[in-house]
CSV table of C-alpha atoms in Angstrom, one decimal:
chain,number,residue,atom,x,y,z
R,11,ASN,CA,0.4,0.0,-0.1
R,12,PHE,CA,0.7,3.8,-1.1
R,13,SER,CA,-0.4,6.5,1.0
R,14,TYR,CA,0.4,10.5,-0.1
R,15,SER,CA,-1.0,13.6,2.0
R,16,ASP,CA,-1.0,17.0,0.3
R,17,LYS,CA,-1.1,20.1,3.1
R,18,GLU,CA,-4.4,20.7,3.3
R,19,GLY,CA,-5.0,16.9,4.8
R,20,ILE,CA,-6.5,14.8,2.5
R,21,GLU,CA,-4.6,11.4,2.5
R,22,SER,CA,-5.1,8.9,-0.7
R,23,ALA,CA,-3.3,5.3,-0.5
R,24,TRP,CA,-3.5,2.7,-3.4
R,25,HIS,CA,-4.9,-1.1,-3.1
R,26,PRO,CA,-3.8,-3.3,-4.9
R,27,ARG,CA,-7.4,-4.3,-5.3
R,28,ARG,CA,-9.3,-0.6,-4.8
R,29,GLY,CA,-6.7,0.9,-6.5
R,30,ARG,CA,-6.4,5.0,-5.5
R,31,ASN,CA,-9.0,6.1,-2.2
R,32,CYS,CA,-8.5,9.4,0.1
R,33,THR,CA,-9.1,8.3,3.5
R,34,VAL,CA,-12.5,10.3,4.9
R,35,PRO,CA,-11.2,11.6,8.5
R,36,ALA,CA,-12.9,10.0,11.2
R,37,ILE,CA,-15.4,11.9,13.3
R,38,ASN,CA,-16.0,12.8,16.7
R,39,LEU,CA,-18.8,11.5,18.1
R,40,ARG,CA,-19.4,12.0,20.9
R,41,GLY,CA,-19.1,15.8,20.4
R,42,PRO,CA,-22.1,18.4,20.1
R,43,LYS,CA,-24.3,17.4,17.0
R,44,ARG,CA,-23.7,20.9,16.0
R,45,TYR,CA,-19.6,20.5,15.8
R,46,GLN,CA,-20.5,16.8,13.5
R,47,THR,CA,-22.5,18.3,11.3
R,48,MET,CA,-20.4,21.1,10.1
R,49,ARG,CA,-18.1,18.7,10.1
R,50,ASN,CA,-19.6,16.4,8.0
R,51,ALA,CA,-20.6,18.9,5.3
R,52,SER,CA,-16.6,20.5,5.5
R,53,PHE,CA,-14.6,19.8,2.3
R,54,SER,CA,-12.4,18.2,4.0
R,55,VAL,CA,-15.4,15.4,4.4
R,56,ARG,CA,-17.6,15.6,1.8
R,57,GLY,CA,-13.4,16.2,-0.6
R,58,PRO,CA,-12.6,12.8,-0.1
R,59,SER,CA,-16.1,10.4,0.1
R,60,LEU,CA,-17.0,12.7,-3.8
R,61,PHE,CA,-13.7,11.4,-4.9
R,62,ASN,CA,-15.0,8.0,-3.6
R,63,ALA,CA,-17.7,7.8,-4.8
R,64,LEU,CA,-16.1,7.6,-8.8
R,65,PRO,CA,-14.8,4.9,-10.7
R,66,ALA,CA,-11.7,3.4,-10.4
R,67,SER,CA,-10.8,3.9,-13.8
R,68,ILE,CA,-11.0,8.0,-13.5
R,69,ARG,CA,-9.3,7.5,-9.3
R,70,ASN,CA,-6.3,5.9,-10.5
R,71,MET,CA,-5.6,8.0,-13.2
R,72,THR,CA,-2.5,9.3,-13.4
R,73,GLY,CA,-0.2,10.9,-15.7
R,74,CYS,CA,-2.6,12.8,-17.8
R,75,SER,CA,-3.2,15.7,-18.7
R,76,VAL,CA,-6.1,18.3,-16.8
R,77,ASP,CA,-8.4,18.5,-20.0
R,78,SER,CA,-8.3,14.7,-20.6
R,79,PHE,CA,-8.7,14.1,-16.5
R,80,LYS,CA,-12.1,16.1,-17.0
R,81,SER,CA,-12.9,14.8,-19.7
R,82,SER,CA,-12.8,11.1,-18.5
R,83,LEU,CA,-14.8,12.5,-15.3
R,84,ASP,CA,-17.2,14.9,-18.1
R,85,LYS,CA,-18.0,11.0,-19.6
R,86,TYR,CA,-18.5,9.8,-16.1
R,87,LEU,CA,-21.1,12.3,-14.9
R,88,SER,CA,-22.6,12.4,-18.1
R,89,THR,CA,-24.2,8.6,-17.3
R,90,VAL,CA,-25.3,9.7,-13.3
R,91,PRO,CA,-29.4,10.2,-13.5
R,92,ASP,CA,-29.9,14.5,-12.3
R,93,GLU,CA,-33.1,13.4,-10.1
R,94,PRO,CA,-33.5,17.2,-8.8
R,95,GLN,CA,-35.8,18.3,-5.6
R,96,ILE,CA,-38.8,18.9,-7.9
R,97,ARG,CA,-43.1,20.0,-6.5
R,98,GLY,CA,-45.5,15.9,-7.5
R,99,TYR,CA,-42.6,14.1,-8.3
R,100,THR,CA,-40.3,13.8,-5.8
R,101,SER,CA,-42.1,10.5,-4.4
R,102,ILE,CA,-40.9,8.9,-8.3
R,103,ARG,CA,-36.7,10.6,-7.4
R,104,ARG,CA,-35.1,6.5,-6.8
R,105,ALA,CA,-32.8,7.6,-3.9
R,106,GLU,CA,-33.0,9.7,-1.2
R,107,THR,CA,-32.2,13.2,-2.0
R,108,ASN,CA,-29.5,14.1,-5.1
R,109,SER,CA,-26.3,13.6,-4.1
R,110,LEU,CA,-23.7,13.3,-6.8
R,111,LEU,CA,-23.2,10.7,-3.3
R,112,GLN,CA,-26.6,8.5,-3.4
R,113,MET,CA,-26.4,8.8,-7.8
R,114,THR,CA,-23.7,6.9,-8.9
R,115,GLN,CA,-24.3,4.5,-6.8
R,116,LEU,CA,-27.3,4.1,-10.3
R,117,ALA,CA,-25.1,4.8,-12.4
R,118,THR,CA,-23.2,1.8,-10.6
R,119,SER,CA,-26.3,-0.4,-10.6
R,120,GLN,CA,-27.0,0.8,-14.3
R,121,THR,CA,-24.4,0.3,-15.2
R,122,ASN,CA,-23.8,-3.3,-13.8
R,123,PRO,CA,-26.9,-5.1,-13.1
R,124,VAL,CA,-26.8,-7.6,-10.2
R,125,GLY,CA,-27.4,-10.4,-11.5
R,126,ARG,CA,-26.1,-9.9,-15.2
R,127,ASP,CA,-22.6,-12.0,-15.6
R,128,SER,CA,-20.4,-8.9,-16.7
R,129,GLN,CA,-18.7,-9.9,-20.1
């Protein structure tokens, strides 16, 4: 396993099977709820969570230009459903929220349906 940490405290590690993942910092569950909420909404928690939700093919990109990375990211994001909360239509939304963290799971399940062999 290989680890990397930048100045802002976001750490990434390379795992032979899962590839590159960022470490999501632990949250003190004994502290006041308002601090837990603020911490959960911080970039140091949301950033790594969003990065880890990306497919390994994007997370593991190295030595490419920014434009190449952005192109791959745009292609992937175009497959993620966008179902904002709209009065009268929210009941048919497939996830609890329109968060990328929940919607990326839908995109993944659509490309790899359960019970189907990937060929």
